[in-house]
Amino acid sequence: AQKVTQAQTEISVVEKEDVTLDCVYETRDTTYYLFWYKQPPSGELVFLIRRNSFDEQNEISGRYSWNFQKSTSSFNFTITASQVVDSAVYFCALSEIAGSNYKLTFGKGTLLTVNP
Amino acid sequence: GAVVSQHPSRVICKSGTSVKIECRSLDFQATTMFWYRQFPKQSLMLMATSNEGSKATYEQGVEKDKFLINHASLTLSTLTVTSAHPEDSSFYICSARDRQGFTEAFFGQGTRLTVV
């Protein structure tokens, strides 16, 4: 069975600080996808990134960066120079592939609060 | 990215009545749609997977007679909460996958259901 663990329930930082959100996953599949989503107070889920299990290259998108370490089953997310608008709940998710319609298993989420 | 529209965004209904929530893919054809439920400050729990033209597959513990899912076309899936009770109050969110096989699932805006 798949499992996604986001050990940090809540994180509070001051604007301009860097912050890393941790994600550890478990799966028996050799091929899978990992995702990060942002959920602002309005409730919608905003897609941030998808990573294929075969691609361990780290990715940077503006102030966002992701560190995929297959050896430790981790897919951590770093926000550099955080801003108040980054305040939201962030979910890490795992998608199995084989015969599953690619359904997502979500972690419990990390509430990030960025204070001015 | 692709757009998924969910309606209504908020609904209040009386106990014992039924409520229908619509999930539409606006600019792509979705062979598979997913319905999630989210309790306050908790993660998204998959309720069911619906494939166009066939019966939905419900997750363990989800009452199929309580939560009726219909996926009659490639752009529309509906979730009907029948004989709603206050414990059904929750945030319901759908997602849809493109029939072309992209692994990213796009999410609707969510529906906050309150049963009084």
PDB file of C-alpha atoms in Angstrom:
ATOM      1  CA  ALA A   1       0.000   0.000   0.000  1.00  0.00           C
ATOM      2  CA  GLN A   2       1.074   3.517  -0.679  1.00  0.00           C
ATOM      3  CA  LYS A   3       1.712   6.039   2.038  1.00  0.00           C
ATOM      4  CA  VAL A   4       2.790   9.659   2.092  1.00  0.00           C
ATOM      5  CA  THR A   5       4.073  11.226   5.297  1.00  0.00           C
ATOM      6  CA  GLN A   6       4.375  14.924   5.895  1.00  0.00           C
ATOM      7  CA  ALA A   7       5.762  15.056   9.382  1.00  0.00           C
ATOM      8  CA  GLN A   8       5.439  18.815   9.757  1.00  0.00           C
ATOM      9  CA  THR A   9       1.859  19.686  10.613  1.00  0.00           C
ATOM     10  CA  GLU A  10       2.434  23.424  10.867  1.00  0.00           C
ATOM     11  CA  ILE A  11       5.337  25.725  10.101  1.00  0.00           C
ATOM     12  CA  SER A  12       5.519  29.412  10.850  1.00  0.00           C
ATOM     13  CA  VAL A  13       8.204  31.650   9.377  1.00  0.00           C
ATOM     14  CA  VAL A  14       8.856  35.318   8.933  1.00  0.00           C
ATOM     15  CA  GLU A  15       8.778  36.794   5.464  1.00  0.00           C
ATOM     16  CA  LYS A  16      11.989  36.373   3.459  1.00  0.00           C
ATOM     17  CA  GLU A  17      13.033  33.281   5.357  1.00  0.00           C
ATOM     18  CA  ASP A  18      13.654  30.077   3.458  1.00  0.00           C
ATOM     19  CA  VAL A  19      11.476  27.124   4.424  1.00  0.00           C
ATOM     20  CA  THR A  20      11.596  23.435   3.550  1.00  0.00           C
ATOM     21  CA  LEU A  21       8.564  21.184   3.630  1.00  0.00           C
ATOM     22  CA  ASP A  22       9.353  17.518   4.065  1.00  0.00           C
ATOM     23  CA  CYS A  23       7.708  14.609   2.301  1.00  0.00           C
ATOM     24  CA  VAL A  24       8.516  10.930   2.695  1.00  0.00           C
ATOM     25  CA  TYR A  25       6.691   8.259   0.752  1.00  0.00           C
ATOM     26  CA  GLU A  26       6.267   4.504   0.641  1.00  0.00           C
ATOM     27  CA  THR A  27       5.362   2.461  -2.401  1.00  0.00           C
ATOM     28  CA  ARG A  28       6.020  -0.984  -3.823  1.00  0.00           C
ATOM     29  CA  ASP A  29       5.839   0.327  -7.352  1.00  0.00           C
ATOM     30  CA  THR A  30       9.038   0.919  -9.271  1.00  0.00           C
ATOM     31  CA  THR A  31       7.364   3.525 -11.428  1.00  0.00           C
ATOM     32  CA  TYR A  32       5.328   6.262  -9.838  1.00  0.00           C
ATOM     33  CA  TYR A  33       4.738   9.986  -9.817  1.00  0.00           C
ATOM     34  CA  LEU A  34       5.146  12.472  -7.013  1.00  0.00           C
ATOM     35  CA  PHE A  35       3.296  15.750  -6.750  1.00  0.00           C
ATOM     36  CA  TRP A  36       3.106  18.876  -4.674  1.00  0.00           C
ATOM     37  CA  TYR A  37      -0.096  20.888  -4.437  1.00  0.00           C
ATOM     38  CA  LYS A  38      -0.862  24.169  -2.733  1.00  0.00           C
ATOM     39  CA  GLN A  39      -4.230  24.742  -1.079  1.00  0.00           C
ATOM     40  CA  PRO A  40      -4.861  28.391  -0.185  1.00  0.00           C
ATOM     41  CA  PRO A  41      -7.669  29.330   2.232  1.00  0.00           C
ATOM     42  CA  SER A  42     -10.120  29.484  -0.664  1.00  0.00           C
ATOM     43  CA  GLY A  43      -9.844  25.718  -0.937  1.00  0.00           C
ATOM     44  CA  GLU A  44      -8.859  24.967  -4.499  1.00  0.00           C
ATOM     45  CA  LEU A  45      -5.839  22.777  -5.134  1.00  0.00           C
ATOM     46  CA  VAL A  46      -3.092  24.411  -7.134  1.00  0.00           C
ATOM     47  CA  PHE A  47      -0.727  22.079  -8.955  1.00  0.00           C
ATOM     48  CA  LEU A  48       2.940  22.905  -8.334  1.00  0.00           C
ATOM     49  CA  ILE A  49       5.001  20.041  -9.690  1.00  0.00           C
ATOM     50  CA  ARG A  50       4.955  16.463 -10.920  1.00  0.00           C
ATOM     51  CA  ARG A  51       8.050  14.276 -10.765  1.00  0.00           C
ATOM     52  CA  ASN A  52       8.554  10.912 -12.445  1.00  0.00           C
ATOM     53  CA  SER A  53      10.270   8.280 -10.306  1.00  0.00           C
ATOM     54  CA  PHE A  54      12.932   7.832 -12.963  1.00  0.00           C
ATOM     55  CA  ASP A  55      13.895  11.461 -12.939  1.00  0.00           C
ATOM     56  CA  GLU A  56      15.901  12.353  -9.867  1.00  0.00           C
ATOM     57  CA  GLN A  57      17.054  15.707 -11.099  1.00  0.00           C
ATOM     58  CA  ASN A  58      16.255  18.502  -8.749  1.00  0.00           C
ATOM     59  CA  GLU A  59      14.046  21.227 -10.126  1.00  0.00           C
ATOM     60  CA  ILE A  60      13.882  24.928  -9.554  1.00  0.00           C
ATOM     61  CA  SER A  61      11.021  27.189 -10.532  1.00  0.00           C
ATOM     62  CA  GLY A  62      11.467  30.738  -9.387  1.00  0.00           C
ATOM     63  CA  ARG A  63      11.494  30.712  -5.590  1.00  0.00           C
ATOM     64  CA  TYR A  64      10.427  27.085  -5.487  1.00  0.00           C
ATOM     65  CA  SER A  65      12.759  24.113  -5.607  1.00  0.00           C
ATOM     66  CA  TRP A  66      12.305  20.403  -5.134  1.00  0.00           C
ATOM     67  CA  ASN A  67      14.782  17.787  -3.939  1.00  0.00           C
ATOM     68  CA  PHE A  68      13.928  14.224  -4.957  1.00  0.00           C
ATOM     69  CA  GLN A  69      16.011  11.572  -3.210  1.00  0.00           C
ATOM     70  CA  LYS A  70      14.915   8.115  -4.263  1.00  0.00           C
ATOM     71  CA  SER A  71      17.403   6.472  -1.887  1.00  0.00           C
ATOM     72  CA  THR A  72      15.598   7.968   1.091  1.00  0.00           C
ATOM     73  CA  SER A  73      12.129   8.050  -0.512  1.00  0.00           C
ATOM     74  CA  SER A  74      11.885  11.764   0.021  1.00  0.00           C
ATOM     75  CA  PHE A  75      10.584  14.605  -2.115  1.00  0.00           C
ATOM     76  CA  ASN A  76      11.171  17.814  -0.213  1.00  0.00           C
ATOM     77  CA  PHE A  77       9.982  21.251  -1.231  1.00  0.00           C
ATOM     78  CA  THR A  78      11.836  24.469  -0.485  1.00  0.00           C
ATOM     79  CA  ILE A  79      10.502  27.986  -0.763  1.00  0.00           C
ATOM     80  CA  THR A  80      13.227  30.591  -0.903  1.00  0.00           C
ATOM     81  CA  ALA A  81      12.626  34.112   0.401  1.00  0.00           C
ATOM     82  CA  SER A  82       9.100  33.273   1.512  1.00  0.00           C
ATOM     83  CA  GLN A  83       6.280  35.740   1.065  1.00  0.00           C
ATOM     84  CA  VAL A  84       2.975  36.216   2.851  1.00  0.00           C
ATOM     85  CA  VAL A  85       1.170  34.954  -0.254  1.00  0.00           C
ATOM     86  CA  ASP A  86       2.894  31.607   0.227  1.00  0.00           C
ATOM     87  CA  SER A  87       0.742  30.998   3.301  1.00  0.00           C
ATOM     88  CA  ALA A  88      -1.322  27.908   2.545  1.00  0.00           C
ATOM     89  CA  VAL A  89      -1.569  24.195   3.171  1.00  0.00           C
ATOM     90  CA  TYR A  90       0.852  22.229   1.042  1.00  0.00           C
ATOM     91  CA  PHE A  91       0.170  18.619   0.122  1.00  0.00           C
ATOM     92  CA  CYS A  92       2.598  16.054  -1.155  1.00  0.00           C
ATOM     93  CA  ALA A  93       0.996  13.231  -3.137  1.00  0.00           C
ATOM     94  CA  LEU A  94       1.949   9.954  -4.767  1.00  0.00           C
ATOM     95  CA  SER A  95       0.377   8.385  -7.818  1.00  0.00           C
ATOM     96  CA  GLU A  96       0.721   4.727  -8.547  1.00  0.00           C
ATOM     97  CA  ILE A  97       0.558   3.820 -12.190  1.00  0.00           C
ATOM     98  CA  ALA A  98      -0.148   0.177 -12.797  1.00  0.00           C
ATOM     99  CA  GLY A  99      -3.864  -0.450 -13.299  1.00  0.00           C
ATOM    100  CA  SER A 100      -4.994   2.228 -10.928  1.00  0.00           C
ATOM    101  CA  ASN A 101      -6.254   5.106 -13.031  1.00  0.00           C
ATOM    102  CA  TYR A 102      -3.365   7.031 -11.508  1.00  0.00           C
ATOM    103  CA  LYS A 103      -5.250   7.827  -8.325  1.00  0.00           C
ATOM    104  CA  LEU A 104      -3.466  10.052  -5.857  1.00  0.00           C
ATOM    105  CA  THR A 105      -2.565   9.301  -2.264  1.00  0.00           C
ATOM    106  CA  PHE A 106      -2.114  12.493  -0.289  1.00  0.00           C
ATOM    107  CA  GLY A 107      -0.076  13.282   2.762  1.00  0.00           C
ATOM    108  CA  LYS A 108      -1.800  15.045   5.627  1.00  0.00           C
ATOM    109  CA  GLY A 109      -0.513  18.403   4.544  1.00  0.00           C
ATOM    110  CA  THR A 110       1.664  21.087   6.084  1.00  0.00           C
ATOM    111  CA  LEU A 111       0.150  24.421   7.033  1.00  0.00           C
ATOM    112  CA  LEU A 112       2.654  27.124   6.216  1.00  0.00           C
ATOM    113  CA  THR A 113       2.146  30.539   7.727  1.00  0.00           C
ATOM    114  CA  VAL A 114       4.389  33.332   6.534  1.00  0.00           C
ATOM    115  CA  ASN A 115       4.242  36.332   8.813  1.00  0.00           C
ATOM    116  CA  PRO A 116       5.103  39.843   7.642  1.00  0.00           C
TER     117      PRO A 116
ATOM    118  CA  GLY B   1      -3.148  23.985 -17.585  1.00  0.00           C
ATOM    119  CA  ALA B   2      -6.469  22.314 -18.133  1.00  0.00           C
ATOM    120  CA  VAL B   3      -9.555  23.673 -16.404  1.00  0.00           C
ATOM    121  CA  VAL B   4     -11.939  21.742 -14.205  1.00  0.00           C
ATOM    122  CA  SER B   5     -15.045  23.541 -13.047  1.00  0.00           C
ATOM    123  CA  GLN B   6     -16.970  22.415  -9.992  1.00  0.00           C
ATOM    124  CA  HIS B   7     -20.394  23.700  -9.078  1.00  0.00           C
ATOM    125  CA  PRO B   8     -21.718  24.850  -6.701  1.00  0.00           C
ATOM    126  CA  SER B   9     -18.870  26.224  -4.635  1.00  0.00           C
ATOM    127  CA  ARG B  10     -21.023  26.370  -1.530  1.00  0.00           C
ATOM    128  CA  VAL B  11     -24.330  24.783  -0.647  1.00  0.00           C
ATOM    129  CA  ILE B  12     -26.432  24.644   2.468  1.00  0.00           C
ATOM    130  CA  CYS B  13     -29.188  22.081   2.624  1.00  0.00           C
ATOM    131  CA  LYS B  14     -31.613  20.652   5.142  1.00  0.00           C
ATOM    132  CA  SER B  15     -31.209  17.216   6.657  1.00  0.00           C
ATOM    133  CA  GLY B  16     -32.889  14.574   4.585  1.00  0.00           C
ATOM    134  CA  THR B  17     -32.574  16.337   1.267  1.00  0.00           C
ATOM    135  CA  SER B  18     -30.249  15.410  -1.583  1.00  0.00           C
ATOM    136  CA  VAL B  19     -27.554  17.581  -3.085  1.00  0.00           C
ATOM    137  CA  LYS B  20     -25.925  17.271  -6.485  1.00  0.00           C
ATOM    138  CA  ILE B  21     -22.403  18.507  -7.191  1.00  0.00           C
ATOM    139  CA  GLU B  22     -21.145  18.827 -10.743  1.00  0.00           C
ATOM    140  CA  CYS B  23     -17.606  18.464 -12.006  1.00  0.00           C
ATOM    141  CA  ARG B  24     -16.860  19.523 -15.576  1.00  0.00           C
ATOM    142  CA  SER B  25     -13.700  19.424 -17.614  1.00  0.00           C
ATOM    143  CA  LEU B  26     -13.899  22.565 -19.716  1.00  0.00           C
ATOM    144  CA  ASP B  27     -11.160  22.202 -22.283  1.00  0.00           C
ATOM    145  CA  PHE B  28     -10.337  18.516 -22.350  1.00  0.00           C
ATOM    146  CA  GLN B  29     -12.029  15.140 -22.315  1.00  0.00           C
ATOM    147  CA  ALA B  30     -11.749  13.310 -19.035  1.00  0.00           C
ATOM    148  CA  THR B  31     -12.064   9.554 -19.115  1.00  0.00           C
ATOM    149  CA  THR B  32     -11.466   9.389 -15.384  1.00  0.00           C
ATOM    150  CA  MET B  33     -12.690  11.631 -12.618  1.00  0.00           C
ATOM    151  CA  PHE B  34     -11.996  11.354  -8.924  1.00  0.00           C
ATOM    152  CA  TRP B  35     -14.063  12.521  -5.983  1.00  0.00           C
ATOM    153  CA  TYR B  36     -12.407  13.486  -2.711  1.00  0.00           C
ATOM    154  CA  ARG B  37     -13.690  14.532   0.667  1.00  0.00           C
ATOM    155  CA  GLN B  38     -11.784  16.779   3.017  1.00  0.00           C
ATOM    156  CA  PHE B  39     -12.637  17.389   6.653  1.00  0.00           C
ATOM    157  CA  PRO B  40     -11.406  20.610   8.286  1.00  0.00           C
ATOM    158  CA  LYS B  41      -7.651  20.696   8.688  1.00  0.00           C
ATOM    159  CA  GLN B  42      -7.312  17.213   7.291  1.00  0.00           C
ATOM    160  CA  SER B  43      -6.082  15.644   4.110  1.00  0.00           C
ATOM    161  CA  LEU B  44      -8.023  14.693   1.023  1.00  0.00           C
ATOM    162  CA  MET B  45      -9.558  11.263   1.171  1.00  0.00           C
ATOM    163  CA  LEU B  46     -10.440   9.571  -2.086  1.00  0.00           C
ATOM    164  CA  MET B  47     -14.084   8.559  -2.128  1.00  0.00           C
ATOM    165  CA  ALA B  48     -14.448   7.066  -5.578  1.00  0.00           C
ATOM    166  CA  THR B  49     -13.061   6.861  -9.065  1.00  0.00           C
ATOM    167  CA  SER B  50     -15.439   7.317 -11.925  1.00  0.00           C
ATOM    168  CA  ASN B  51     -14.829   6.248 -15.494  1.00  0.00           C
ATOM    169  CA  GLU B  52     -16.987   7.511 -18.306  1.00  0.00           C
ATOM    170  CA  GLY B  53     -19.741   5.112 -19.212  1.00  0.00           C
ATOM    171  CA  SER B  54     -19.165   2.671 -16.385  1.00  0.00           C
ATOM    172  CA  LYS B  55     -19.964   2.333 -12.704  1.00  0.00           C
ATOM    173  CA  ALA B  56     -17.834   4.181 -10.223  1.00  0.00           C
ATOM    174  CA  THR B  57     -15.337   2.359  -8.064  1.00  0.00           C
ATOM    175  CA  TYR B  58     -15.772   3.275  -4.426  1.00  0.00           C
ATOM    176  CA  GLU B  59     -13.085   3.226  -1.785  1.00  0.00           C
ATOM    177  CA  GLN B  60     -13.511   1.028   1.236  1.00  0.00           C
ATOM    178  CA  GLY B  61     -15.905   2.496   3.748  1.00  0.00           C
ATOM    179  CA  VAL B  62     -17.678   4.828   1.317  1.00  0.00           C
ATOM    180  CA  GLU B  63     -21.386   4.091   0.969  1.00  0.00           C
ATOM    181  CA  LYS B  64     -22.248   3.878  -2.708  1.00  0.00           C
ATOM    182  CA  ASP B  65     -25.952   4.329  -2.028  1.00  0.00           C
ATOM    183  CA  LYS B  66     -25.219   7.448  -0.037  1.00  0.00           C
ATOM    184  CA  PHE B  67     -22.845   9.033  -2.520  1.00  0.00           C
ATOM    185  CA  LEU B  68     -24.152   8.461  -6.016  1.00  0.00           C
ATOM    186  CA  ILE B  69     -21.684   9.119  -8.791  1.00  0.00           C
ATOM    187  CA  ASN B  70     -22.565   9.442 -12.437  1.00  0.00           C
ATOM    188  CA  HIS B  71     -20.054   9.982 -15.231  1.00  0.00           C
ATOM    189  CA  ALA B  72     -22.317  10.158 -18.236  1.00  0.00           C
ATOM    190  CA  SER B  73     -20.032  12.032 -20.604  1.00  0.00           C
ATOM    191  CA  LEU B  74     -16.373  12.732 -21.150  1.00  0.00           C
ATOM    192  CA  THR B  75     -16.743  16.186 -19.650  1.00  0.00           C
ATOM    193  CA  LEU B  76     -19.147  15.745 -16.770  1.00  0.00           C
ATOM    194  CA  SER B  77     -19.292  13.755 -13.553  1.00  0.00           C
ATOM    195  CA  THR B  78     -21.797  14.329 -10.770  1.00  0.00           C
ATOM    196  CA  LEU B  79     -21.788  13.434  -7.102  1.00  0.00           C
ATOM    197  CA  THR B  80     -25.157  13.274  -5.371  1.00  0.00           C
ATOM    198  CA  VAL B  81     -25.235  13.173  -1.612  1.00  0.00           C
ATOM    199  CA  THR B  82     -28.530  11.475  -0.847  1.00  0.00           C
ATOM    200  CA  SER B  83     -30.559  12.002   2.314  1.00  0.00           C
ATOM    201  CA  ALA B  84     -27.900  14.305   3.655  1.00  0.00           C
ATOM    202  CA  HIS B  85     -27.164  14.489   7.362  1.00  0.00           C
ATOM    203  CA  PRO B  86     -25.037  16.962   9.333  1.00  0.00           C
ATOM    204  CA  GLU B  87     -22.150  14.481   9.405  1.00  0.00           C
ATOM    205  CA  ASP B  88     -22.010  14.730   5.610  1.00  0.00           C
ATOM    206  CA  SER B  89     -20.988  18.351   5.951  1.00  0.00           C
ATOM    207  CA  SER B  90     -17.556  18.606   4.409  1.00  0.00           C
ATOM    208  CA  PHE B  91     -15.487  19.958   1.543  1.00  0.00           C
ATOM    209  CA  TYR B  92     -15.868  17.868  -1.599  1.00  0.00           C
ATOM    210  CA  ILE B  93     -13.430  18.249  -4.459  1.00  0.00           C
ATOM    211  CA  CYS B  94     -13.191  16.552  -7.809  1.00  0.00           C
ATOM    212  CA  SER B  95     -10.321  16.018 -10.177  1.00  0.00           C
ATOM    213  CA  ALA B  96     -10.137  14.888 -13.760  1.00  0.00           C
ATOM    214  CA  ARG B  97      -7.549  13.235 -15.948  1.00  0.00           C
ATOM    215  CA  ASP B  98      -7.135  13.901 -19.621  1.00  0.00           C
ATOM    216  CA  ARG B  99      -8.004  10.950 -21.851  1.00  0.00           C
ATOM    217  CA  GLN B 100      -4.698  11.416 -23.599  1.00  0.00           C
ATOM    218  CA  GLY B 101      -3.089   9.819 -20.611  1.00  0.00           C
ATOM    219  CA  PHE B 102      -1.339  12.705 -18.948  1.00  0.00           C
ATOM    220  CA  THR B 103      -0.636  11.754 -15.407  1.00  0.00           C
ATOM    221  CA  GLU B 104      -1.500  15.095 -13.933  1.00  0.00           C
ATOM    222  CA  ALA B 105      -4.978  15.365 -12.489  1.00  0.00           C
ATOM    223  CA  PHE B 106      -6.568  18.784 -12.531  1.00  0.00           C
ATOM    224  CA  PHE B 107      -8.743  19.793  -9.627  1.00  0.00           C
ATOM    225  CA  GLY B 108     -11.999  21.648  -9.391  1.00  0.00           C
ATOM    226  CA  GLN B 109     -12.500  24.522  -6.984  1.00  0.00           C
ATOM    227  CA  GLY B 110     -14.269  22.361  -4.441  1.00  0.00           C
ATOM    228  CA  THR B 111     -17.744  22.447  -2.889  1.00  0.00           C
ATOM    229  CA  ARG B 112     -18.348  23.249   0.737  1.00  0.00           C
ATOM    230  CA  LEU B 113     -21.459  21.381   1.827  1.00  0.00           C
ATOM    231  CA  THR B 114     -23.218  22.305   5.031  1.00  0.00           C
ATOM    232  CA  VAL B 115     -26.162  20.209   6.159  1.00  0.00           C
ATOM    233  CA  VAL B 116     -28.371  21.837   8.762  1.00  0.00           C
TER     234      VAL B 116
END
